Amino acid sequence: MDEDVLTTLKILIIGESGVGKSSLLLRFTDDTFDPELAATIGVDFKVKTISVDGNKAKLAIWDTAGQERFRTLTPSYYRGAQGVILVYDVTRRDTFVKLDNWLNELETYCTRNDIVNMLVGNKIDKENREVDRNEGLKFARKHSMLFIEASAKTCDGVQCAFEELVEKIIQTPGLWESENQNKGVKLTHREEGPGGGACGGYCSML
Amino acid sequence: MAADSEPESEVFEITDFTTASEWERFISKVEEVLNDWKLIGNSLGKPLEKKEDYILHDRPFKMKLNSGKEHVIKFCLKMNILIFSLLNVFVDVIPQSMQDLLCMNNDFPPRAHCLVRWYGLREFVVIAPAANHDAVLSESKCNLLLSSVSIALGNTGCQVPLFVQIHHKWRRMYVGECQGHGVRTDFEMVHLRKVPNQYTHLSGLLDIFKSKIGCPLTPLPPVSIAIRFTYVLQDWQQYFWPQQPPDIDALVGGEVGGLEFGKLPFGACEDPISELHLATTWPHLTEGIIVDNDVYSFYVGDFVTEFFKICRRKESTDEILGRSTFEEEGREIADITHALSKLTEPAPVPIHKLSVSNMVHSAKKKIRKHRGVEESPLNNDVLNTILLFLFPDAASEKPLDGSSSTDNNNPVSESEDYNLYNQFKSAPSDSLTYKLALCLCMINFYHGGLKGVAHLWQEFVLEMRFRWENNFLIPGLASGPPDLRCCLLHQKLQMLNCCIERKKARDEGRKTNTSDMYPGDAGRAGDQLGPDNLKDMDKEKGEVGKSWDSWSDSEEEFFECLSDTEEFKGNGQESNKKGGPKEMTSLKPEGRLYQHGKLTLLHNGEPLYIPVTQEPAPMTEDLLEEQSEVLAKLGTSAEGAHLRARMQSACLLSDMESFKAANPGCFLEDFVRWYSPRDYIEEEVIDEKGNMVLKGELSARMKIPSNMWVEAWETAKPIPARRQRRLFDDTREAEKVLHYLAVQKPADLARHLLPCVIHAAVLKVKEEENLENISSVKKIIKQIITHSSKVLHFPNPEDKKLEEIIHQITNVEAIIARARSLKAKFGTEKCEQEEEKEDLERFVSCLLEQPEVLVVGAGRGHAGRIIHKLFVNAHRLTESSDEAAAMAPPEEELKRMGSPEERRQNSVSDFPPPAGRELILRTTVPRPAPYSRALPQRMYSVLTKEDFRLAGAFSSDTSFF
Ligand SMILES: Nc1nc2c(ncn2[C@@H]2O[C@H](COP(=O)(O)OP(=O)(O)OP(=O)(O)O)[C@@H](O)[C@H]2O)c(=O)[nH]1
Ligand SMILES: [Mg+2]
């Protein structure tokens, strides 16, 4: 079954506690919304295979807890991730203000710099919006991230967010194929040196 | 052939190599290739190089289409074309290759295929034996090949010259043919080790050329001559290569001593430029070429390469050092391991720690003593110097000062160079790991190679254990949890330091018994509790596995908290499941850190305190990897998710217990307001009296019955952090690290540290480049950095890729060394005039980047004058040698062109004789008969001290003869 999977990608979801990270993930993997979802302890993990542009990719998604005290546990999961989804709650400005901290953490713990980042403004179904769409857009542009607004409750933008992210990862050269790269691609090595009189040998006069 | 259709004859053919059909097939194969490669008709501008292999007899042949590549003619010298067209109206009918014979643009290319050099051709096909031992030696075979070529060319109408390589490969002998409509050029060659007298001067060569042409016309049409003399300068009189190998004795004896271990040497061991070639071409050009010294040996490159070689060694440290050194200590070692295993065994009896460390320490001394001076790969002086360099704190009386490990006042610490470790996944350049890498590199090169490496590593591991046993922090490591951006070995050392730090704090706390702080929070001010604390501790002593400082406890692993909680439940101790605040308030608050703002407890309005908590366990990347694997293995089912949360709830539980201890009688709501404030929702409501009041409640997700938070809260007992079971078992983790270090073979070590060594090499090269400021090198260094960061970020980079990086670094070093050598030789620094200096600098940088550089103004230019002087000085030294007589100076040679019989004048010249003389003779004459078409004729000769070659291309009209 895994035969036709192009690659396995590691995706990380981060953001302040209660912004709806686990809900977004649940919506994406199981297409449900569970208001009874407990606050995440440490990290949680889900798998889903999706196909983008005819390429099947298996996603291993790590959902981290937003609580301050758990954060010391999570840096390990930044390692080797190819994509990061950074979530804030459009109805709580403080979760938007804290984004800078999260980016700092990303910078500190990510092992590579070509990783694809996506900013998601969640809970747009709610009425008491505190963060304007344009603010989100501006922030994403400033930090070269993908941006989308979504609602785990109504399903808006969720599928699209993940697909977009995966597509971008697949388009980034060297980000995902690295493990298989060695099989097909041959490094062009230096031309065989002056062939010591063989017919192919280039030489200077003497 | 008819035989082809008969099966028996096919069998016959396979065994009989001389059948005619085989040759016919060969011809048709050649034709097929020529067709395939689209070489039929006028073929200029076709793709550059193609190859095909063919086996004739048992002998494989290679066919190769070759073009002169960059030497493609852009325009022809007008004079020649003019002469040519006057004499011949069919000028554009002859093949391009024949026209090339007369073109001067391909004369004396700096670097080209020899057939380009010898015949001025731009495109040709070579049929050459595929292997050295398949050389075509006999004349009959040679003729047979040549006639097949001729037939193939005739059949296909291919106008590209076809060559066959004959004789041994090293002789580079080629014969060939080119056919056009009614015209043919034969390419012939003479190669001699001994030079016949008449070939040493122009007139003799002219005679040969004329007789070869056999021109029936009188007078002979003018022969154009191109000459190039190459002078080689090998004696650099006024310049001595200053690079001395580092003085090993100085390393050991002198005060500078250890400092040298932190630096990579740089430069070439020998002068990287062995020769300067000066080529003078008549009538219009003077050119210079540098020839690189082939015996490359560069310090940085060699260092890294040698170090890298260790990666392939399979021996363990013990095997390398010889088992004998350990046999005697075998018993002692066993004792130690026994003691250590006791130490980690869950035993209720607390082992007296001091005795263990004493044992280890004395054993260590014995090992050193036993091995003796003569057996040690490293002598004591070297070893001590290195150890002092690595552990500078050992020199002072009290080496345990933690501040040395945390000092980050390094001025460069924020610079781009400093942060390179980030990209290379190495270690900071001021770290112990980095220094260790350099020392091992140095040891490997100068002090006993692999054995030395093994020895130093063993000493290093002993030192690590010593520090762990004696609570001495390891210097040269940033404090805090392992830095995941560094190499694993660095992380392991940091981990060990974390363990030492905690153990030290604990031991000190135990000694004084006054400080009540949790070791991990040593920095934080804890609330001081009275001496009654001591009693508590004593009380707890009996309970195995309860108190966090229990020596014997090795069971706690972060995912084993499941049994943990159950144990707590089953314990049935003053259960606060009901959360009865009344009974709880009577408890004395413990382990308070500080008051949390203005928050008060919900039930009694007491201030809410943030508790002292346990620090989370530091982790190295391999542990984290393991952990995430375990977590991922639980799968994505609901049960899996639940289990995963449970496994990670140890920290939550511990924090809840601390919180309860600090805030007697608190509710989950209180805890949540500190821990996850967003899960406590406050609303302004109007109470029955009509006042606005804040009413708060837990968020929906916290209120779900029996969710893990509620579950944990109900399980948690009020226990301050310092009396909780340790979340991080420093004893066990330290032993794990020490074991890991001990089993690393030199090969493992080399792999661990290679990023550091590459890092150091790049820094060194960068530093040296800064002094020389060579723009091309700057670019290459940047490329090396990006390339390396890609390669080194993968867990097990391929050897080939690593070699590539090392090779690139060596190349950069070579360029810099060459630049230095040239600058010194041309005295660019000494040059006083600004303009002249610029000129020279430009000339030198061109020499570095181009195969051949025009000497502007020839002997009268700035560079020219210096070159002249260099040659003159070199010549003066060898003047007495009569070799000069064999090769005439240029003026003379030119003079003799007119009067060949004139005896060589022994005029005093200040110039050395040329090392090589090249000559091209060209003309256009009708051949073979006077009424034939006038066709290009060309002869090239090159004469060096021990080699002479004539390459003639003679065309003839085949249509009317
Ligand atoms: N209206 C609305 N509520 C949402 C949405 N997404 C999540 N929620 C609610 O927000 C609360 C928090 O959601 P979670 O998914 O648990 O939040 P989280 O980011 O995983 O929080 P932590 O695990 O603590 O880091 C829950 O009560 C969800 O029901 C949404 O799109 N719309
Ligand atoms: Mg969650």
PDB file of C-alpha atoms in Angstrom, chain B residues 333-345 351 356 359-360:
ATOM      1  CA  ILE B 333      38.376  -2.712  35.771  1.00  0.00           C
ATOM      2  CA  ALA B 334      36.071  -5.522  36.674  1.00  0.00           C
ATOM      3  CA  ASP B 335      35.925  -4.113  40.150  1.00  0.00           C
ATOM      4  CA  ILE B 336      34.970  -0.774  38.837  1.00  0.00           C
ATOM      5  CA  THR B 337      32.270  -2.038  36.585  1.00  0.00           C
ATOM      6  CA  HIS B 338      31.002  -4.152  39.396  1.00  0.00           C
ATOM      7  CA  ALA B 339      30.870  -1.147  41.616  1.00  0.00           C
ATOM      8  CA  LEU B 340      29.213   0.835  38.943  1.00  0.00           C
ATOM      9  CA  SER B 341      26.640  -1.750  38.207  1.00  0.00           C
ATOM     10  CA  LYS B 342      25.889  -1.822  41.900  1.00  0.00           C
ATOM     11  CA  LEU B 343      25.539   1.847  41.664  1.00  0.00           C
ATOM     12  CA  THR B 344      22.861   1.602  39.066  1.00  0.00           C
ATOM     13  CA  GLU B 345      21.210  -1.448  40.487  1.00  0.00           C
ATOM     14  CA  ILE B 351      26.508   3.142  48.471  1.00  0.00           C
ATOM     15  CA  VAL B 356      33.491   4.565  44.231  1.00  0.00           C
ATOM     16  CA  MET B 359      38.393   3.510  43.231  1.00  0.00           C
ATOM     17  CA  VAL B 360      37.971   4.845  39.781  1.00  0.00           C
TER      18      VAL B 360
END
